[in-house]
Short mmCIF file of C-alpha atoms in Angstrom, two decimals:
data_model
loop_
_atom_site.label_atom_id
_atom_site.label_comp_id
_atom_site.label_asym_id
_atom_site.label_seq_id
_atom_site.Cartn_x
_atom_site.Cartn_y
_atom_site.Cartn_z
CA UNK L 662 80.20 -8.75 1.53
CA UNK L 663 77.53 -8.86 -0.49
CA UNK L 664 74.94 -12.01 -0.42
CA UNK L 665 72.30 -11.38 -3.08
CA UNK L 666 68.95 -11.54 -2.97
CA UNK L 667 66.23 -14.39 -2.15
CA UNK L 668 66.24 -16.72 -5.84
CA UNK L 669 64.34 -19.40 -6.93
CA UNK L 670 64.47 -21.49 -10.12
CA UNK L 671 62.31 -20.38 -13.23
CA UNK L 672 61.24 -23.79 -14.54
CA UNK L 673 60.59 -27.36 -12.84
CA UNK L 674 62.85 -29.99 -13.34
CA UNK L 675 63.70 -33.52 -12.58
CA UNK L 676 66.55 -35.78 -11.42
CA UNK L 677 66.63 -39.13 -11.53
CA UNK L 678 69.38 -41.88 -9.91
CA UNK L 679 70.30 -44.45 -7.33
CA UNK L 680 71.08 -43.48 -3.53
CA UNK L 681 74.73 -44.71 -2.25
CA UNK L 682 73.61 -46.99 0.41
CA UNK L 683 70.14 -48.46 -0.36
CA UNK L 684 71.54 -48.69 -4.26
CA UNK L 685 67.29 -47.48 -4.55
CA UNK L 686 65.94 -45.50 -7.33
CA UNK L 687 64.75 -42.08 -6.19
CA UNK L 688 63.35 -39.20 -8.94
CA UNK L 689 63.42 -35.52 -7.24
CA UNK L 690 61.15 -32.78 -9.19
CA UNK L 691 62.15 -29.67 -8.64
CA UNK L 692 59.32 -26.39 -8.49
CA UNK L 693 59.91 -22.96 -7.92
CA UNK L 694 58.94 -21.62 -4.60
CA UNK L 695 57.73 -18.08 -2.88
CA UNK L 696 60.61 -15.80 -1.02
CA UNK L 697 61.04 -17.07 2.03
CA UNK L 698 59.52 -20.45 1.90
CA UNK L 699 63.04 -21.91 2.34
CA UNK L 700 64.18 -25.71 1.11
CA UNK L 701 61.41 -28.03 1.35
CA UNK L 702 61.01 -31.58 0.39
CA UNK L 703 57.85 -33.08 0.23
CA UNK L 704 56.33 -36.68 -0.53
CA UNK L 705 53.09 -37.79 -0.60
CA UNK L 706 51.78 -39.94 2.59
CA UNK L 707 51.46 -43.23 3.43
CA UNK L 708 48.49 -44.78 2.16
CA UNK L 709 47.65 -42.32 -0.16
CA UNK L 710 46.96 -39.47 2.39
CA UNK L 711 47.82 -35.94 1.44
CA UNK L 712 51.91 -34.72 1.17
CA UNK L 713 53.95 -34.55 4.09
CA UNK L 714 56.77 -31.69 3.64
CA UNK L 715 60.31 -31.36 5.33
CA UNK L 716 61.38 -28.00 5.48
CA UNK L 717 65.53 -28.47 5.17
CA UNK L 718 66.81 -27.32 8.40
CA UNK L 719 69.19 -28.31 11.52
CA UNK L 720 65.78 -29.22 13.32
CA UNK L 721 64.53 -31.72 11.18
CA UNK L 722 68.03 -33.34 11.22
CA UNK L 723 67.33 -37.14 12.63
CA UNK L 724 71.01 -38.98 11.73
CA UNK L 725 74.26 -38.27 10.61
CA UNK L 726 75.85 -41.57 11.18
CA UNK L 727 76.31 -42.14 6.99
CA UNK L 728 75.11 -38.91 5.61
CA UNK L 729 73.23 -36.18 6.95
CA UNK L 730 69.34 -37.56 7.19
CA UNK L 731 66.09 -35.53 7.48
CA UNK L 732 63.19 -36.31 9.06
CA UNK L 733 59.14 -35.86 9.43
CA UNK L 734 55.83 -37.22 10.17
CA UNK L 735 54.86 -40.40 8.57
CA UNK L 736 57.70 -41.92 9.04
CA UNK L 737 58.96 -39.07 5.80
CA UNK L 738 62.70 -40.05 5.77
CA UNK L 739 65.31 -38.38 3.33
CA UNK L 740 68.75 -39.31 3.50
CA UNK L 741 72.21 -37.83 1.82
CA UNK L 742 70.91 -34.39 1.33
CA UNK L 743 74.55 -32.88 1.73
CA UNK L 744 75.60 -32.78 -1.63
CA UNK L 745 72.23 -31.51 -3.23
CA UNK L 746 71.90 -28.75 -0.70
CA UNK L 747 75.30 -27.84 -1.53
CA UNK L 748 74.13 -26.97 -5.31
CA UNK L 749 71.70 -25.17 -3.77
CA UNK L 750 73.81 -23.06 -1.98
CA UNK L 751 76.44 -22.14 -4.28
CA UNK L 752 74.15 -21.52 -6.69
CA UNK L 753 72.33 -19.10 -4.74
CA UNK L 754 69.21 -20.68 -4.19
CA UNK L 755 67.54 -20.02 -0.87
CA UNK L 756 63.49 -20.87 -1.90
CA UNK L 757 62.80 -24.14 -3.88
CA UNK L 758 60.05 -26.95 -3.51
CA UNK L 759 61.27 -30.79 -4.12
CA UNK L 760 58.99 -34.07 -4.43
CA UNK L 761 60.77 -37.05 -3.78
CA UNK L 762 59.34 -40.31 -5.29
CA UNK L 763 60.85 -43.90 -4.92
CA UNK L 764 63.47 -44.42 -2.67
CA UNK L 765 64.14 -42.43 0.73
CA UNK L 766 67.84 -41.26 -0.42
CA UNK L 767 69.11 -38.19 -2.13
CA UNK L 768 70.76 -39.67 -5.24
CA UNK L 769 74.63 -40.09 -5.02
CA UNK L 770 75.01 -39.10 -9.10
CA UNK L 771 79.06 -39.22 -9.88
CA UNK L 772 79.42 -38.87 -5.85
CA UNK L 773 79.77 -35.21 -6.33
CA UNK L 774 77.65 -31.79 -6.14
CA UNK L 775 78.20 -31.40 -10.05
CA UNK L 776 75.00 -33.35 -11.33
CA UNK L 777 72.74 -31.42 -9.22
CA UNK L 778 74.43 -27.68 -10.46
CA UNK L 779 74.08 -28.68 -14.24
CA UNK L 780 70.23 -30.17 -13.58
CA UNK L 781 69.36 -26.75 -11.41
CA UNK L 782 71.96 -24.23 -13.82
CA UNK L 783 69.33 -25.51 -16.77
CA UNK L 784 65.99 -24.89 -15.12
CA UNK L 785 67.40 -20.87 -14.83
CA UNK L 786 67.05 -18.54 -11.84
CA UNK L 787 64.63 -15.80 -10.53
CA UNK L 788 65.66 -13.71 -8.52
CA UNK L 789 63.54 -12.05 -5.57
CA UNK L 790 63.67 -7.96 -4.42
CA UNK L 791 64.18 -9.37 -0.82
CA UNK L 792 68.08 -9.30 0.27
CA UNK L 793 69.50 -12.07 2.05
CA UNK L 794 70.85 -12.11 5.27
CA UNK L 795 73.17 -13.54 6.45
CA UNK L 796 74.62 -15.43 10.00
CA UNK L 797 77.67 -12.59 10.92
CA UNK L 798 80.39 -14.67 12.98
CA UNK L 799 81.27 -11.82 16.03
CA UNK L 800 83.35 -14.02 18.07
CA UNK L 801 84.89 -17.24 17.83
CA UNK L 802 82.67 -20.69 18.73
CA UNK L 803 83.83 -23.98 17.86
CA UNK L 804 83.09 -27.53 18.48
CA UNK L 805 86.06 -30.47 19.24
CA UNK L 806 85.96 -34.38 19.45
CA UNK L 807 89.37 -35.33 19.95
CA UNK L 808 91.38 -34.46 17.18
CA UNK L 809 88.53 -33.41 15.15
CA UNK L 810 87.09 -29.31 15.31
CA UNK L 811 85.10 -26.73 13.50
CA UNK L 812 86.01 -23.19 14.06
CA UNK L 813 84.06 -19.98 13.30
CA UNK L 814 86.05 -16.90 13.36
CA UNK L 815 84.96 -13.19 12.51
CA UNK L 816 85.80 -12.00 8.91
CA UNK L 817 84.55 -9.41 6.70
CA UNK L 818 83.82 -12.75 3.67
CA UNK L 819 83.11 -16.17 4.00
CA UNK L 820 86.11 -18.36 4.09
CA UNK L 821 86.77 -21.93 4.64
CA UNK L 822 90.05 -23.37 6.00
CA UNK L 823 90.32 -27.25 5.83
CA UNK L 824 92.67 -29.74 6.88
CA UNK L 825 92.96 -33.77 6.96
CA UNK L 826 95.48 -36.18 8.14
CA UNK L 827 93.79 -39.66 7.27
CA UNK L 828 95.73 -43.45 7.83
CA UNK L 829 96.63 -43.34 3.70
CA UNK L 830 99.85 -42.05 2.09
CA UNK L 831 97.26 -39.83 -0.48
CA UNK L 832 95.84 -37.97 2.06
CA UNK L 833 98.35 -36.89 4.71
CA UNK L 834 98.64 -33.56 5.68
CA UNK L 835 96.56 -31.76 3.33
CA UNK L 836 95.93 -28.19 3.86
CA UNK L 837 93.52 -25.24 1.94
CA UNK L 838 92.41 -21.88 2.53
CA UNK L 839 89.80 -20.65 0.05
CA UNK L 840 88.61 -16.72 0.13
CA UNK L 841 84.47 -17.43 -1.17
CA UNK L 842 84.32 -16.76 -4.92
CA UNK L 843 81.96 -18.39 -7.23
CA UNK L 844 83.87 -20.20 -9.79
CA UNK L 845 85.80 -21.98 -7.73
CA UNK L 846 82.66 -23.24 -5.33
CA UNK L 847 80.75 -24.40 -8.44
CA UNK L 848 83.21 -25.84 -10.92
CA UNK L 849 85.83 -27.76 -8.62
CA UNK L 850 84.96 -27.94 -4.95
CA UNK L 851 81.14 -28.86 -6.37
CA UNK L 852 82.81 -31.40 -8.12
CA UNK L 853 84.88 -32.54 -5.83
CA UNK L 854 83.35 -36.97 -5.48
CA UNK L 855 83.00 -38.38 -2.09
CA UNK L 856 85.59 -41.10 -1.25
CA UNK L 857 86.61 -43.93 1.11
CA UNK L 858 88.56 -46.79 1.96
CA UNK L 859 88.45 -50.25 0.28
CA UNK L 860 88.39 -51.86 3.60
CA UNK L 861 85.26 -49.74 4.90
CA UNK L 862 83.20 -50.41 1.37
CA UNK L 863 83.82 -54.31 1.95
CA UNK L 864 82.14 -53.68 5.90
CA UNK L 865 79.79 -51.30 4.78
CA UNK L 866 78.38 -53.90 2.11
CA UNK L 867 78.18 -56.96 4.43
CA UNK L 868 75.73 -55.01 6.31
CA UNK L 869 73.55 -54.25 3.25
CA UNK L 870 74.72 -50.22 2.51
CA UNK L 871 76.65 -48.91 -0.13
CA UNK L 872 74.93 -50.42 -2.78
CA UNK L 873 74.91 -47.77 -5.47
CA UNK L 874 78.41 -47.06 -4.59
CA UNK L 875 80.70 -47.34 -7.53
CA UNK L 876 83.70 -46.31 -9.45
CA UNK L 877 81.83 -44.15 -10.99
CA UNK L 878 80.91 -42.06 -7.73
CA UNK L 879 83.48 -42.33 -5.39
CA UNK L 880 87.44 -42.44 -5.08
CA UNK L 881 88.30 -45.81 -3.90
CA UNK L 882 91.66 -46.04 -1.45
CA UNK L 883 93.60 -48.98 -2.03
CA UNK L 884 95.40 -51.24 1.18
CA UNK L 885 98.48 -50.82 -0.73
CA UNK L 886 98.72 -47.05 -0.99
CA UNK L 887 97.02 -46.29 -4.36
CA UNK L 888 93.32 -45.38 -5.39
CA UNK L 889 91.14 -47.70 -7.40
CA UNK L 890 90.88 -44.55 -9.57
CA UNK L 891 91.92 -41.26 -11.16
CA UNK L 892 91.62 -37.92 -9.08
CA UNK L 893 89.93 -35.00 -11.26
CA UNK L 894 92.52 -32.88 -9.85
CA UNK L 895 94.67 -32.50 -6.69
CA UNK L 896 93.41 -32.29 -3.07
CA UNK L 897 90.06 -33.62 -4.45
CA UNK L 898 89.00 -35.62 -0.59
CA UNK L 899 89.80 -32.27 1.02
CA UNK L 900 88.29 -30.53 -1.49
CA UNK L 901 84.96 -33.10 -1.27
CA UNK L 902 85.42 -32.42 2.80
CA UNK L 903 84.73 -28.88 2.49
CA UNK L 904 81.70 -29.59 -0.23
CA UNK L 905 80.19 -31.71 2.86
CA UNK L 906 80.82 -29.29 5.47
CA UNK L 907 79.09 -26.34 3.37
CA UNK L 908 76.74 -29.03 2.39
CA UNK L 909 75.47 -29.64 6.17
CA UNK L 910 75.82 -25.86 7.05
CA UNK L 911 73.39 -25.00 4.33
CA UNK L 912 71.18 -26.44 7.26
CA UNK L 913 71.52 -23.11 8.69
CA UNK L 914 69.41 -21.44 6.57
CA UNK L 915 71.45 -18.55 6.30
CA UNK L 916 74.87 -18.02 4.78
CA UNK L 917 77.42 -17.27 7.19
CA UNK L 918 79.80 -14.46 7.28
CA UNK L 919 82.75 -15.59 8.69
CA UNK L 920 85.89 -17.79 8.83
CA UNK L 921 85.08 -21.64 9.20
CA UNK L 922 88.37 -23.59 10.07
CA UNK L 923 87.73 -27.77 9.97
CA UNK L 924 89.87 -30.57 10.57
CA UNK L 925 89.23 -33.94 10.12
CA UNK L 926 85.66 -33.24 10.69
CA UNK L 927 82.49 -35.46 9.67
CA UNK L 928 78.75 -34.69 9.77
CA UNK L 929 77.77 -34.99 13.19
CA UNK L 930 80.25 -32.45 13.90
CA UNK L 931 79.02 -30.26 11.22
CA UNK L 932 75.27 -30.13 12.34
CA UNK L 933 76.38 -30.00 16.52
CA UNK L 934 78.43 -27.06 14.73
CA UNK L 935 75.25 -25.37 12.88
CA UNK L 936 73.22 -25.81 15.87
CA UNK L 937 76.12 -24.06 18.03
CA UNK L 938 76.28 -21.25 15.50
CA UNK L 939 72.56 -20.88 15.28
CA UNK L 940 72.61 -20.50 19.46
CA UNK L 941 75.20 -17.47 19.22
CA UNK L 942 74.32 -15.50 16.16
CA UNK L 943 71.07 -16.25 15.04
#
């Protein structure tokens, strides 16, 4: 399988929203970067003291009890990075340089990877001579809590199995298996909005969070076994399961050649997964 080469965007750009919990305005500019200078988001310091830069990796990881959360000195604290490092990664994109200003949260846009592919899709791509390589899966590793797993088995392609089983007539017992190929990444899985349960928003806002969460970002299930909204198509939640899941692996920092099977999983799974991945094939 071929993974392309080391690419970068052409032009800056900018993108502008609230973050999910903290409801915050945050602006990300985006710059082109060297090959081999990786994902890194930068701010400048407290007090007016030079930038402080987060390189996007499994090490810099700090929490993962809402979203996964990236950390550095000064207190430099970036939260719900999932869905924009999933653009990144199904676009290609392995070297680009973003400045946060505002708030300290990735925005959550329609609650799906979508806003961030059209923003990066316009700025264009450059493409570097150096090839990519890639994590190749040799022998199976997994991580379990309970009822929830992540797999890795050997294959010649990158494949994602995914199933949930969730307390909601909607999302019982849904299965896919999805053989790599761009279109499909980028136009439905990347579009694919986050969801959750009525019950959990009402908790989630008496303790102060979800307070860009909308409508407009997120599929809402109902007590009485109905959504708040329309799906863009079917098997959207396990479709948004696997955007999170390739989201949090783009952690890595390499794509992975191999199998990935999930159920039910979340993202502290998904990083102890990356880091277990990272321990036997990197």
């Amino acid at each position: 399988m071929d993974f392309g080469f080391r690419t970068t965007i052409k032009h800056p750009g900018i993108y502008e929203g609230v973050g999910l919990h903290s409801g915050e305005m945050t602006r990300l500019s985006f710059y082109p970067a060297d090959a081999g200078d990786g994902i890194v988001f930068f701010r400048q310091g407290l007090n007016g003291s030079g930038r402080v830069a987060v390189k996007a990796s499994l090490d810099h990881v700090i929490d993962t009890s809402l979203a996964v959360t990236l950390g550095g000195e000064e207190g430099f604290q970036l939260q719900t990075v999932e869905h924009l490092l999933y653009a990144l990664f199904v676009l290609g994109i392995t070297d680009i340089a973003i400045e946060v200003e505002g708030g300290k949260e990735v925005p959550i846009a329609d609650g799906s990877a979508g806003p961030f592919i059209r923003c990066l899709q316009s700025l264009e791509l450059h493409t570097y001579a150096e090839p990519v390589k890639p994590l190749v899966v040799s022998h199976p590793v997994s991580v379990t809590d309970g009822e929830r797993y992540l797999v890795a088995m050997p294959s010649p392609e990158f494949q994602v199995s995914y199933y949930i089983d969730y307390p909601h007539p909607l999302l019982k017992n849904q299965a896919v298996q999805l053989k790599y190929e761009d279109k499909t990444f980028v136009e439905t899985i990347g579009f694919a909005r986050t969801f959750g349960f009525m019950k959990d928003v009402e908790y989630l806002r008496s303790r102060g969070l979800a307070q860009g969460g909308s409508i407009d970002n997120a599929v809402i299930y109902m007590p009485d076994g109905t959504t708040m909204n329309d799906f863009r198509f079917e098997r959207e939640s396990v479709f948004h399961k696997i955007l999170d899941l390739i989201g949090d692996l783009a952690l890595v920092g390499r794509p992975i050649q191999g199998h990935i099977l999930g159920a039910r999983g979340g993202h502290a799974l998904d990083v102890a997964f990356g880091k277990k991945l990272l321990q036997a094939f990197g």
